[in-house]
Amino acid sequence: MPTADAKPRLHLPRPLLLLLIPFLSLLLLYSYSSSPPPPAAVDVAVPLSPTPPSPHIRMRRAGFRSYEDYLRHQLNKTLDPRLRRVWATRDWHRKVDAFARAFAALRDDGQLLSNASRALCVGARLGQEVAALRLVGVRDAVGIDLAPAPPLVVKGDFHAQPFANDTFDFEFSNVFDHALYPDRFVAEIERTLRPGGVAVLHVAVHRRGDKYSANDLLDVQGLVGLFRRSEVVRISKVDAFGLDTEVILRKKRSSP
């Protein structure tokens, strides 16, 4: 029985908490200066070294003199105050709703995603994908991006994920075109996925990306071929914010 001087606790319904998240994220953008922080804020060291050439992927790294240049370029978009306002307000509910429908379909499949899955969204910006996963019942979901966006997104470089091997049951990303090293991007997904875990990627094929894209995917086999430790579950067409192809893969339970 509570004592007479016990203070009442405020319990907000989970949907209301998700509605408040974009406004919290909007406040966070004012904690950043108008110019991006130095790339050293990302606690990884990735050398500027060539990626094995592929006839299916066109690289666009000519303008980067160093990996730090690449990080600065990506952070210009990630920390742009105007874009962050759009992501946190006008785009928020539209994207959360669309991602929630996509994740609910994967969950309803019965073998790709479940409410018990531990999930990661790679390159999640403010975390609409993470909010969508939690909305459909996947409570153990988090995102990574170069700039954190609490409470949904932690700081992390997708070329060197800050997680141990075999951590996640499910990983989602729609930023493959931003990878300076597509092979490392994929290798990190496979490293942090548990055996039997599922990776879902939304990509654009035969379409040139924006000025922040580091590669153009000319054929979906350019992506599939990088997954050395996984098998294709399904490749299908989607209409996902300018991306047209969904690739679903499952990490093999044992190495060959």
Coordinates of N, CA and C in Angstrom, one line a residue:
M1 N 0.9 -1.2 0.0 CA 0.0 0.0 0.0 C 0.9 1.2 0.0
P2 N 0.6 2.2 -0.9 CA 1.5 3.4 -0.9 C 1.3 4.2 0.3
T3 N 2.4 4.9 0.7 CA 2.4 5.7 1.9 C 1.7 7.0 1.6
A4 N 1.3 7.8 2.6 CA 0.6 9.0 2.4 C 1.4 10.1 1.6
D5 N 2.7 10.0 1.7 CA 3.5 11.0 1.0 C 4.1 10.5 -0.3
A6 N 3.6 9.3 -0.7 CA 4.1 8.8 -2.0 C 3.7 9.7 -3.1
K7 N 4.6 9.9 -4.1 CA 4.3 10.8 -5.2 C 3.7 9.9 -6.3
P8 N 2.6 10.4 -7.0 CA 2.0 9.6 -8.1 C 3.0 9.6 -9.3
R9 N 3.0 8.5 -10.0 CA 3.9 8.4 -11.2 C 3.0 8.5 -12.4
L10 N 3.6 9.2 -13.4 CA 3.0 9.4 -14.7 C 3.3 8.3 -15.6
H11 N 2.3 7.5 -16.1 CA 2.4 6.4 -17.0 C 1.8 6.8 -18.3
L12 N 2.6 7.0 -19.3 CA 2.1 7.4 -20.7 C 2.0 6.2 -21.5
P13 N 0.9 6.1 -22.2 CA 0.7 4.9 -23.1 C 1.8 4.9 -24.2
R14 N 2.2 3.7 -24.6 CA 3.3 3.6 -25.5 C 3.1 4.3 -26.8
P15 N 1.9 4.3 -27.5 CA 1.7 5.1 -28.7 C 1.9 6.6 -28.5
L16 N 1.5 7.1 -27.3 CA 1.8 8.5 -27.0 C 3.2 8.8 -26.9
L17 N 4.0 7.9 -26.3 CA 5.4 8.1 -26.2 C 6.1 8.2 -27.6
L18 N 5.6 7.3 -28.5 CA 6.1 7.3 -29.9 C 5.8 8.6 -30.6
L19 N 4.6 9.2 -30.3 CA 4.2 10.4 -30.9 C 5.1 11.6 -30.4
L20 N 5.6 11.5 -29.1 CA 6.4 12.5 -28.6 C 7.9 12.5 -29.1
I21 N 8.3 11.3 -29.6 CA 9.7 11.1 -30.0 C 10.1 12.2 -31.1
P22 N 9.3 12.4 -32.1 CA 9.8 13.4 -33.1 C 10.0 14.8 -32.5
F23 N 9.2 15.2 -31.6 CA 9.4 16.5 -31.0 C 10.7 16.5 -30.1
L24 N 11.0 15.4 -29.4 CA 12.2 15.3 -28.7 C 13.4 15.4 -29.7
S25 N 13.3 14.7 -30.8 CA 14.4 14.7 -31.8 C 14.5 16.1 -32.4
L26 N 13.4 16.8 -32.6 CA 13.5 18.2 -33.1 C 14.3 19.1 -32.1
L27 N 14.0 18.9 -30.8 CA 14.8 19.7 -29.8 C 16.3 19.4 -29.9
L28 N 16.6 18.1 -30.1 CA 18.0 17.7 -30.1 C 18.8 18.4 -31.2
L29 N 18.2 18.8 -32.3 CA 19.0 19.3 -33.4 C 19.6 20.7 -33.0
Y30 N 18.9 21.4 -32.0 CA 19.5 22.6 -31.6 C 20.7 22.5 -30.7
S31 N 21.0 21.2 -30.3 CA 22.2 21.0 -29.5 C 23.4 20.9 -30.3
Y32 N 23.2 20.8 -31.7 CA 24.3 20.7 -32.6 C 24.6 22.1 -33.1
S33 N 25.9 22.4 -33.4 CA 26.2 23.6 -34.0 C 25.8 23.6 -35.5
S34 N 25.9 24.8 -36.1 CA 25.5 24.9 -37.5 C 26.4 24.1 -38.4
S35 N 27.6 23.9 -38.0 CA 28.6 23.0 -38.8 C 28.7 21.7 -38.1
P36 N 29.0 20.6 -38.9 CA 29.1 19.3 -38.3 C 30.2 19.1 -37.4
P37 N 30.1 18.3 -36.4 CA 31.3 18.0 -35.5 C 32.4 17.3 -36.3
P38 N 33.6 17.3 -35.8 CA 34.7 16.7 -36.5 C 34.5 15.2 -36.6
P39 N 34.9 14.5 -37.7 CA 34.7 13.1 -37.8 C 35.3 12.3 -36.7
A40 N 36.3 12.9 -36.0 CA 36.9 12.1 -34.9 C 35.9 11.7 -33.8
A41 N 34.7 12.3 -33.8 CA 33.6 12.0 -32.9 C 33.1 10.6 -33.1
V42 N 33.4 10.0 -34.2 CA 33.0 8.6 -34.5 C 34.2 7.8 -34.1
D43 N 34.1 6.9 -33.2 CA 35.2 6.2 -32.6 C 35.6 4.9 -33.4
V44 N 35.9 5.1 -34.6 CA 36.4 4.0 -35.5 C 37.5 4.6 -36.4
A45 N 38.3 3.7 -36.9 CA 39.3 4.1 -37.8 C 39.1 3.2 -39.1
V46 N 38.7 3.8 -40.2 CA 38.5 3.0 -41.4 C 39.4 3.6 -42.4
P47 N 40.4 2.9 -42.9 CA 41.3 3.5 -43.9 C 40.6 3.7 -45.3
L48 N 41.1 4.6 -46.0 CA 40.6 4.9 -47.4 C 41.4 3.9 -48.3
S49 N 40.7 2.7 -48.5 CA 41.4 1.7 -49.3 C 40.4 1.2 -50.4
P50 N 40.8 0.7 -51.5 CA 39.9 0.4 -52.6 C 39.0 -0.8 -52.2
T51 N 37.8 -0.7 -52.7 CA 36.8 -1.8 -52.6 C 37.0 -2.7 -53.9
P52 N 36.9 -4.0 -53.8 CA 37.1 -4.8 -55.0 C 36.1 -4.4 -56.0
P53 N 36.5 -4.2 -57.3 CA 35.6 -3.7 -58.3 C 34.5 -4.7 -58.6
S54 N 33.4 -4.1 -59.0 CA 32.2 -5.0 -59.4 C 31.6 -4.3 -60.6
P55 N 31.2 -5.1 -61.6 CA 30.5 -4.6 -62.8 C 29.1 -4.1 -62.4
H56 N 28.6 -4.5 -61.2 CA 27.2 -4.2 -60.9 C 27.1 -3.0 -60.0
I57 N 28.3 -2.4 -59.5 CA 28.3 -1.3 -58.6 C 29.2 -0.2 -59.2
R58 N 28.7 1.0 -59.3 CA 29.5 2.1 -59.8 C 29.9 3.0 -58.6
M59 N 31.2 3.0 -58.2 CA 31.6 3.8 -57.1 C 31.8 5.3 -57.5
R60 N 31.6 6.2 -56.5 CA 31.7 7.6 -56.7 C 32.6 8.2 -55.6
R61 N 33.7 7.7 -55.3 CA 34.5 8.2 -54.3 C 35.6 9.1 -54.7
A62 N 35.6 9.5 -56.0 CA 36.7 10.3 -56.5 C 37.0 11.6 -55.7
G63 N 35.9 12.2 -55.2 CA 36.0 13.5 -54.5 C 36.5 13.4 -53.1
F64 N 36.8 12.2 -52.5 CA 37.2 12.1 -51.1 C 38.7 11.9 -51.0
R65 N 39.4 12.8 -50.4 CA 40.8 12.7 -50.2 C 41.1 11.8 -49.0
S66 N 40.2 11.6 -48.1 CA 40.4 10.7 -46.9 C 39.1 10.2 -46.4
Y67 N 39.1 9.3 -45.5 CA 37.9 8.8 -44.9 C 37.2 9.9 -44.1
E68 N 38.0 10.8 -43.5 CA 37.4 11.9 -42.8 C 36.6 12.8 -43.7
D69 N 37.1 13.0 -44.9 CA 36.4 13.8 -45.9 C 35.0 13.2 -46.2
Y70 N 35.0 11.9 -46.3 CA 33.7 11.2 -46.6 C 32.8 11.3 -45.4
L71 N 33.3 11.2 -44.1 CA 32.4 11.4 -43.0 C 31.9 12.8 -42.9
R72 N 32.7 13.8 -43.2 CA 32.2 15.2 -43.2 C 31.1 15.4 -44.2
H73 N 31.3 14.8 -45.3 CA 30.3 14.9 -46.4 C 28.9 14.3 -45.9
Q74 N 29.0 13.1 -45.3 CA 27.8 12.5 -44.9 C 27.1 13.2 -43.7
L75 N 27.9 13.8 -42.8 CA 27.4 14.5 -41.7 C 26.8 15.9 -42.2
N76 N 27.2 16.4 -43.3 CA 26.6 17.6 -43.8 C 25.1 17.4 -44.0
K77 N 24.7 16.2 -44.5 CA 23.3 15.9 -44.6 C 22.7 15.5 -43.3
T78 N 23.3 14.6 -42.6 CA 22.7 14.1 -41.3 C 22.4 15.2 -40.3
L79 N 23.3 16.2 -40.3 CA 23.1 17.3 -39.3 C 22.5 18.6 -39.9
D80 N 22.1 18.5 -41.1 CA 21.5 19.7 -41.7 C 20.2 20.1 -40.9
P81 N 20.1 21.3 -40.3 CA 19.0 21.6 -39.4 C 17.7 21.6 -40.2
R82 N 17.7 22.1 -41.5 CA 16.4 22.1 -42.2 C 15.9 20.7 -42.5
L83 N 16.8 19.8 -42.9 CA 16.4 18.4 -43.1 C 15.9 17.7 -41.8
R84 N 16.6 18.0 -40.7 CA 16.2 17.4 -39.5 C 14.8 17.8 -39.0
R85 N 14.5 19.1 -39.3 CA 13.2 19.6 -39.0 C 12.1 18.8 -39.8
V86 N 12.4 18.6 -41.1 CA 11.5 17.9 -42.0 C 11.4 16.5 -41.5
W87 N 12.5 15.8 -41.2 CA 12.4 14.4 -40.8 C 11.6 14.3 -39.5
A88 N 11.7 15.3 -38.6 CA 11.1 15.2 -37.3 C 9.6 15.6 -37.3
T89 N 9.2 16.3 -38.3 CA 7.8 16.8 -38.3 C 7.1 16.3 -39.5
R90 N 7.2 16.9 -40.7 CA 6.4 16.6 -41.8 C 6.5 15.1 -42.3
D91 N 7.8 14.6 -42.2 CA 8.0 13.3 -42.7 C 7.8 12.2 -41.6
W92 N 7.7 12.6 -40.4 CA 7.8 11.6 -39.3 C 6.7 10.5 -39.4
H93 N 5.4 11.0 -39.3 CA 4.3 10.0 -39.3 C 4.2 9.3 -40.6
R94 N 4.4 10.0 -41.7 CA 4.3 9.3 -43.0 C 5.3 8.1 -43.1
K95 N 6.5 8.4 -42.6 CA 7.5 7.3 -42.7 C 7.3 6.2 -41.7
V96 N 7.0 6.6 -40.5 CA 6.7 5.6 -39.4 C 5.6 4.7 -39.9
D97 N 4.5 5.3 -40.4 CA 3.4 4.5 -40.8 C 3.8 3.5 -42.0
A98 N 4.5 4.0 -43.0 CA 4.9 3.1 -44.1 C 5.9 2.0 -43.6
F99 N 6.8 2.4 -42.8 CA 7.7 1.3 -42.2 C 7.0 0.3 -41.4
A100 N 6.0 0.8 -40.6 CA 5.2 -0.1 -39.8 C 4.5 -1.1 -40.6
R101 N 3.9 -0.7 -41.7 CA 3.2 -1.6 -42.6 C 4.1 -2.7 -43.2
A102 N 5.3 -2.2 -43.6 CA 6.3 -3.1 -44.1 C 6.8 -4.1 -43.1
F103 N 7.1 -3.7 -41.9 CA 7.6 -4.6 -40.8 C 6.5 -5.5 -40.3
A104 N 5.2 -5.0 -40.3 CA 4.1 -5.9 -39.9 C 4.0 -7.0 -40.9
A105 N 4.2 -6.8 -42.2 CA 4.1 -7.8 -43.2 C 5.2 -8.8 -43.0
L106 N 6.4 -8.4 -42.7 CA 7.5 -9.3 -42.4 C 7.2 -10.1 -41.2
R107 N 6.7 -9.5 -40.1 CA 6.3 -10.2 -38.9 C 5.2 -11.3 -39.2
D108 N 4.2 -10.9 -40.0 CA 3.1 -11.8 -40.2 C 3.6 -13.0 -41.1
D109 N 4.7 -12.8 -41.8 CA 5.2 -14.0 -42.6 C 5.5 -15.1 -41.6
G110 N 5.9 -14.8 -40.4 CA 6.1 -15.9 -39.4 C 7.5 -16.3 -39.2
Q111 N 8.4 -16.1 -40.2 CA 9.8 -16.6 -40.1 C 10.8 -15.6 -40.4
L112 N 10.5 -14.3 -40.5 CA 11.4 -13.3 -40.8 C 11.6 -12.3 -39.7
L113 N 10.6 -12.0 -38.9 CA 10.6 -11.1 -37.8 C 9.6 -11.5 -36.8
S114 N 9.9 -11.3 -35.5 CA 8.9 -11.6 -34.5 C 9.1 -10.5 -33.4
N115 N 8.1 -10.4 -32.5 CA 8.1 -9.5 -31.4 C 9.3 -9.7 -30.5
A116 N 9.8 -10.9 -30.5 CA 11.0 -11.3 -29.7 C 12.3 -11.0 -30.4
S117 N 12.3 -10.5 -31.6 CA 13.5 -10.3 -32.3 C 14.3 -9.1 -31.7
R118 N 15.6 -9.2 -31.7 CA 16.5 -8.1 -31.4 C 16.9 -7.5 -32.7
A119 N 16.5 -6.2 -32.9 CA 16.5 -5.6 -34.3 C 17.4 -4.4 -34.3
L120 N 18.1 -4.2 -35.4 CA 19.0 -3.0 -35.7 C 18.6 -2.4 -37.0
C121 N 18.5 -1.0 -37.0 CA 18.3 -0.3 -38.2 C 19.6 0.5 -38.5
V122 N 20.1 0.2 -39.7 CA 21.5 0.7 -40.0 C 21.3 2.0 -40.9
G123 N 21.9 3.1 -40.4 CA 21.7 4.4 -41.0 C 20.4 5.0 -40.8
A124 N 20.0 5.1 -39.5 CA 18.6 5.3 -39.2 C 18.2 6.8 -39.0
R125 N 19.2 7.7 -39.1 CA 18.9 9.1 -39.0 C 18.2 9.4 -37.6
L126 N 17.0 9.9 -37.7 CA 16.3 10.2 -36.4 C 15.5 9.0 -35.9
G127 N 15.4 7.9 -36.7 CA 14.9 6.7 -36.1 C 13.4 6.3 -36.5
Q128 N 12.9 6.8 -37.6 CA 11.6 6.4 -38.0 C 11.4 4.9 -38.1
E129 N 12.4 4.2 -38.6 CA 12.3 2.8 -38.7 C 12.3 2.1 -37.4
V130 N 13.0 2.6 -36.4 CA 13.1 2.1 -35.1 C 11.7 2.3 -34.4
A131 N 11.2 3.5 -34.5 CA 9.8 3.8 -34.0 C 8.8 2.8 -34.6
A132 N 8.9 2.6 -35.9 CA 8.0 1.7 -36.5 C 8.1 0.2 -36.0
L133 N 9.3 -0.2 -35.8 CA 9.5 -1.6 -35.2 C 8.8 -1.7 -33.9
R134 N 9.1 -0.7 -33.0 CA 8.5 -0.7 -31.7 C 7.0 -0.6 -31.7
L135 N 6.5 0.1 -32.7 CA 5.1 0.3 -32.8 C 4.4 -1.0 -33.1
V136 N 5.0 -1.9 -33.9 CA 4.4 -3.1 -34.3 C 4.7 -4.2 -33.3
G137 N 5.4 -3.9 -32.2 CA 5.6 -4.9 -31.1 C 7.1 -5.4 -31.0
V138 N 8.0 -4.9 -31.8 CA 9.4 -5.4 -31.7 C 10.1 -4.4 -30.8
R139 N 10.0 -4.7 -29.5 CA 10.5 -3.7 -28.5 C 12.0 -3.5 -28.4
D140 N 12.7 -4.6 -28.7 CA 14.2 -4.5 -28.6 C 14.7 -4.1 -30.0
A141 N 14.6 -2.8 -30.3 CA 15.0 -2.3 -31.6 C 15.8 -1.0 -31.3
V142 N 16.8 -0.8 -32.1 CA 17.7 0.4 -32.0 C 18.2 0.7 -33.4
G143 N 18.6 2.0 -33.5 CA 19.2 2.4 -34.8 C 20.6 2.9 -34.6
I144 N 21.5 2.9 -35.6 CA 22.8 3.6 -35.6 C 22.9 4.6 -36.7
D145 N 23.6 5.7 -36.4 CA 23.9 6.7 -37.4 C 25.1 7.4 -36.9
L146 N 25.8 8.2 -37.8 CA 26.9 8.9 -37.5 C 26.7 9.9 -36.4
A147 N 25.5 10.5 -36.4 CA 25.0 11.4 -35.3 C 23.9 10.7 -34.5
P148 N 24.0 10.6 -33.2 CA 23.0 10.0 -32.4 C 21.7 10.8 -32.4
A149 N 20.6 10.1 -32.2 CA 19.3 10.8 -32.0 C 18.5 10.0 -30.9
P150 N 18.9 10.3 -29.7 CA 18.2 9.6 -28.5 C 16.7 9.9 -28.5
P151 N 15.9 8.9 -28.1 CA 16.2 7.7 -27.5 C 16.3 6.5 -28.5
L152 N 16.2 6.8 -29.8 CA 16.0 5.7 -30.8 C 17.3 5.3 -31.4
V153 N 18.2 6.2 -31.6 CA 19.4 6.0 -32.5 C 20.7 6.3 -31.7
V154 N 21.6 5.4 -31.7 CA 22.9 5.6 -31.1 C 24.0 5.9 -32.1
K155 N 25.1 6.5 -31.7 CA 26.2 6.8 -32.6 C 26.9 5.5 -33.1
G156 N 27.1 5.4 -34.4 CA 27.8 4.3 -34.9 C 28.0 4.5 -36.4
D157 N 29.1 3.9 -36.9 CA 29.5 3.9 -38.3 C 29.2 2.6 -38.9
F158 N 28.4 2.6 -40.0 CA 28.0 1.2 -40.5 C 29.1 0.5 -41.2
H159 N 30.3 1.1 -41.4 CA 31.5 0.4 -41.9 C 32.2 -0.3 -40.7
A160 N 31.8 0.0 -39.5 CA 32.4 -0.6 -38.3 C 31.4 -0.5 -37.2
Q161 N 30.4 -1.4 -37.2 CA 29.3 -1.3 -36.3 C 29.9 -1.5 -34.8
P162 N 29.3 -0.7 -33.9 CA 29.8 -0.8 -32.5 C 29.1 -1.9 -31.7
F163 N 29.0 -3.1 -32.3 CA 28.3 -4.2 -31.6 C 29.1 -5.5 -31.8
A164 N 28.9 -6.4 -30.9 CA 29.6 -7.7 -30.9 C 29.1 -8.6 -32.0
N165 N 29.9 -9.6 -32.3 CA 29.4 -10.6 -33.3 C 28.1 -11.2 -32.8
D166 N 27.3 -11.6 -33.8 CA 26.0 -12.4 -33.5 C 25.1 -11.7 -32.5
T167 N 24.9 -10.4 -32.7 CA 24.1 -9.7 -31.7 C 22.6 -9.6 -32.1
F168 N 22.3 -9.5 -33.4 CA 20.9 -9.2 -33.8 C 20.2 -10.3 -34.5
D169 N 18.9 -10.4 -34.4 CA 18.1 -11.4 -35.1 C 17.6 -10.8 -36.5
F170 N 17.6 -9.4 -36.5 CA 17.0 -8.8 -37.7 C 17.8 -7.4 -37.9
E171 N 18.1 -7.2 -39.2 CA 18.7 -5.9 -39.5 C 18.1 -5.3 -40.7
F172 N 17.8 -4.0 -40.7 CA 17.2 -3.3 -41.8 C 18.0 -2.1 -42.2
S173 N 18.1 -1.8 -43.5 CA 18.8 -0.6 -43.9 C 18.2 -0.2 -45.3
N174 N 18.2 1.1 -45.5 CA 17.9 1.7 -46.8 C 18.9 2.7 -47.2
V175 N 20.1 2.5 -46.7 CA 21.2 3.5 -47.0 C 22.4 2.8 -47.7
F176 N 22.2 1.7 -48.4 CA 23.3 1.0 -49.0 C 24.1 2.0 -50.0
D177 N 23.4 2.9 -50.6 CA 24.0 3.8 -51.6 C 25.0 4.7 -50.9
H178 N 24.9 4.9 -49.6 CA 25.8 5.8 -48.9 C 27.1 5.1 -48.5
A179 N 27.2 3.8 -48.7 CA 28.4 3.1 -48.3 C 29.6 3.4 -49.2
L180 N 30.6 3.9 -48.6 CA 31.9 4.1 -49.4 C 32.5 2.8 -49.7
Y181 N 32.3 1.8 -48.8 CA 32.9 0.5 -48.9 C 31.7 -0.5 -48.9
P182 N 31.0 -0.8 -50.0 CA 29.9 -1.7 -49.9 C 30.2 -3.1 -49.3
D183 N 31.4 -3.6 -49.6 CA 31.8 -4.9 -49.0 C 31.9 -4.8 -47.5
R184 N 32.4 -3.8 -47.0 CA 32.5 -3.6 -45.5 C 31.1 -3.4 -44.9
F185 N 30.3 -2.7 -45.6 CA 28.9 -2.4 -45.1 C 28.2 -3.8 -44.9
V186 N 28.3 -4.6 -45.9 CA 27.6 -5.9 -45.9 C 28.3 -6.8 -44.9
A187 N 29.6 -6.8 -44.9 CA 30.3 -7.7 -43.9 C 30.0 -7.4 -42.5
E188 N 29.7 -6.1 -42.2 CA 29.4 -5.7 -40.8 C 27.9 -6.2 -40.5
I189 N 27.0 -6.2 -41.4 CA 25.7 -6.7 -41.2 C 25.8 -8.2 -40.9
E190 N 26.6 -8.9 -41.7 CA 26.7 -10.4 -41.5 C 27.4 -10.7 -40.2
R191 N 28.4 -9.9 -39.8 CA 29.1 -10.1 -38.6 C 28.2 -10.0 -37.4
T192 N 27.3 -9.0 -37.4 CA 26.5 -8.7 -36.2 C 25.2 -9.4 -36.2
L193 N 24.8 -10.1 -37.3 CA 23.6 -10.9 -37.4 C 23.9 -12.3 -36.7
R194 N 23.0 -12.8 -36.0 CA 23.1 -14.1 -35.5 C 22.9 -15.1 -36.6
P195 N 23.5 -16.3 -36.5 CA 23.1 -17.4 -37.5 C 21.6 -17.6 -37.6
G196 N 21.1 -17.6 -38.8 CA 19.7 -17.7 -39.0 C 19.0 -16.3 -39.0
G197 N 19.7 -15.2 -38.6 CA 19.2 -13.9 -38.6 C 18.9 -13.4 -40.0
V198 N 18.0 -12.4 -40.1 CA 17.5 -11.9 -41.4 C 17.9 -10.5 -41.6
A199 N 18.4 -10.2 -42.8 CA 18.7 -8.8 -43.2 C 17.7 -8.4 -44.3
V200 N 17.2 -7.2 -44.2 CA 16.3 -6.6 -45.2 C 16.9 -5.3 -45.7
L201 N 17.1 -5.2 -47.0 CA 17.6 -3.9 -47.5 C 16.7 -3.4 -48.6
H202 N 16.4 -2.1 -48.5 CA 15.7 -1.4 -49.6 C 16.7 -0.6 -50.4
V203 N 16.8 -0.8 -51.7 CA 17.8 -0.2 -52.6 C 17.1 0.3 -53.8
A204 N 17.8 1.2 -54.5 CA 17.4 1.6 -55.9 C 18.4 1.0 -56.9
V205 N 17.8 0.4 -57.9 CA 18.6 -0.3 -58.9 C 18.4 0.5 -60.2
H206 N 19.5 0.7 -60.9 CA 19.6 1.5 -62.2 C 19.1 3.0 -62.0
R207 N 19.3 3.5 -60.8 CA 18.9 4.9 -60.6 C 20.1 5.6 -59.8
R208 N 20.5 6.7 -60.4 CA 21.6 7.5 -59.8 C 21.0 8.1 -58.5
G209 N 21.8 8.0 -57.4 CA 21.4 8.6 -56.1 C 21.7 10.1 -56.1
D210 N 21.5 10.6 -54.9 CA 21.7 12.1 -54.7 C 23.2 12.3 -54.5
K211 N 23.5 13.6 -54.2 CA 25.0 14.0 -54.1 C 25.6 13.3 -52.9
Y212 N 24.9 12.7 -52.0 CA 25.5 12.1 -50.8 C 25.7 10.6 -51.1
S213 N 25.2 10.1 -52.2 CA 25.4 8.7 -52.5 C 26.9 8.4 -52.8
A214 N 27.5 7.3 -52.3 CA 28.8 7.0 -52.6 C 28.9 5.9 -53.7
N215 N 27.8 5.3 -54.0 CA 27.8 4.3 -55.0 C 26.4 4.2 -55.7
D216 N 26.4 3.7 -56.9 CA 25.1 3.4 -57.6 C 25.1 1.9 -57.9
L217 N 23.9 1.3 -57.5 CA 23.7 -0.1 -57.8 C 23.1 -0.3 -59.2
L218 N 23.9 -0.9 -60.0 CA 23.5 -1.1 -61.4 C 22.7 -2.4 -61.6
D219 N 22.9 -3.3 -60.7 CA 22.2 -4.6 -60.8 C 22.1 -5.1 -59.4
V220 N 20.9 -5.7 -59.0 CA 20.8 -6.2 -57.7 C 21.8 -7.3 -57.3
Q221 N 22.3 -8.0 -58.3 CA 23.3 -9.0 -58.0 C 24.6 -8.4 -57.4
G222 N 24.8 -7.1 -57.7 CA 26.0 -6.4 -57.0 C 25.8 -6.4 -55.5
L223 N 24.6 -6.3 -55.0 CA 24.4 -6.4 -53.6 C 24.4 -7.8 -53.1
V224 N 23.6 -8.7 -53.7 CA 23.5 -10.1 -53.3 C 24.9 -10.7 -53.3
G225 N 25.7 -10.4 -54.3 CA 27.0 -11.1 -54.4 C 28.0 -10.7 -53.2
L226 N 27.7 -9.7 -52.5 CA 28.5 -9.3 -51.4 C 28.2 -10.1 -50.1
F227 N 27.0 -10.7 -50.0 CA 26.6 -11.5 -48.9 C 27.2 -12.9 -49.0
R228 N 28.4 -13.1 -48.5 CA 29.1 -14.4 -48.6 C 28.5 -15.4 -47.6
R229 N 27.9 -15.0 -46.6 CA 27.5 -15.9 -45.5 C 26.0 -16.0 -45.4
S230 N 25.3 -15.6 -46.4 CA 23.8 -15.6 -46.3 C 23.2 -16.1 -47.6
E231 N 21.9 -16.5 -47.5 CA 21.2 -17.0 -48.7 C 20.0 -16.0 -48.9
V232 N 19.7 -15.9 -50.2 CA 18.6 -15.0 -50.6 C 17.2 -15.7 -50.2
V233 N 16.4 -14.9 -49.5 CA 15.0 -15.4 -49.2 C 14.1 -14.9 -50.3
R234 N 14.2 -13.6 -50.6 CA 13.3 -13.1 -51.6 C 13.8 -11.7 -52.1
I235 N 13.6 -11.5 -53.4 CA 13.9 -10.2 -54.0 C 12.6 -9.7 -54.7
S236 N 12.1 -8.6 -54.3 CA 10.8 -8.1 -54.8 C 10.8 -6.6 -55.0
K237 N 9.9 -6.1 -55.8 CA 9.7 -4.7 -56.0 C 9.0 -4.0 -54.9
V238 N 9.4 -2.8 -54.5 CA 8.8 -2.1 -53.5 C 8.7 -0.6 -53.9
D239 N 7.8 0.2 -53.3 CA 7.8 1.6 -53.5 C 8.1 2.2 -52.1
A240 N 9.4 2.5 -51.9 CA 9.8 2.9 -50.6 C 10.7 4.2 -50.6
F241 N 10.0 5.3 -50.7 CA 10.7 6.6 -50.6 C 11.8 6.7 -51.6
G242 N 11.5 6.4 -52.9 CA 12.5 6.5 -54.0 C 13.3 5.2 -54.2
L243 N 13.2 4.2 -53.3 CA 13.8 3.0 -53.5 C 12.9 2.0 -54.1
D244 N 13.3 1.1 -55.0 CA 12.4 0.3 -55.7 C 12.5 -1.2 -55.5
T245 N 13.5 -1.7 -54.8 CA 13.8 -3.1 -54.7 C 14.0 -3.5 -53.2
E246 N 13.3 -4.6 -52.8 CA 13.6 -5.1 -51.4 C 14.3 -6.4 -51.5
V247 N 15.4 -6.5 -50.8 CA 16.2 -7.8 -50.8 C 16.2 -8.3 -49.4
I248 N 15.8 -9.6 -49.3 CA 15.7 -10.2 -48.0 C 16.7 -11.4 -48.0
L249 N 17.6 -11.5 -47.0 CA 18.5 -12.5 -46.9 C 18.6 -13.1 -45.5
R250 N 19.0 -14.4 -45.4 CA 19.1 -15.0 -44.1 C 20.5 -15.5 -43.9
K251 N 21.1 -15.2 -42.8 CA 22.5 -15.6 -42.5 C 22.5 -17.1 -42.3
K252 N 23.4 -17.8 -43.0 CA 23.5 -19.3 -42.8 C 23.8 -19.6 -41.4
R253 N 23.3 -20.8 -41.0 CA 23.4 -21.2 -39.6 C 24.8 -21.8 -39.3
S254 N 25.5 -22.2 -40.4 CA 26.9 -22.7 -40.3 C 27.7 -22.3 -41.5
S255 N 29.0 -22.0 -41.2 CA 29.8 -21.6 -42.4 C 30.2 -22.8 -43.2
P256 N 30.3 -22.6 -44.5 CA 30.7 -23.8 -45.4 C 32.1 -24.3 -45.1

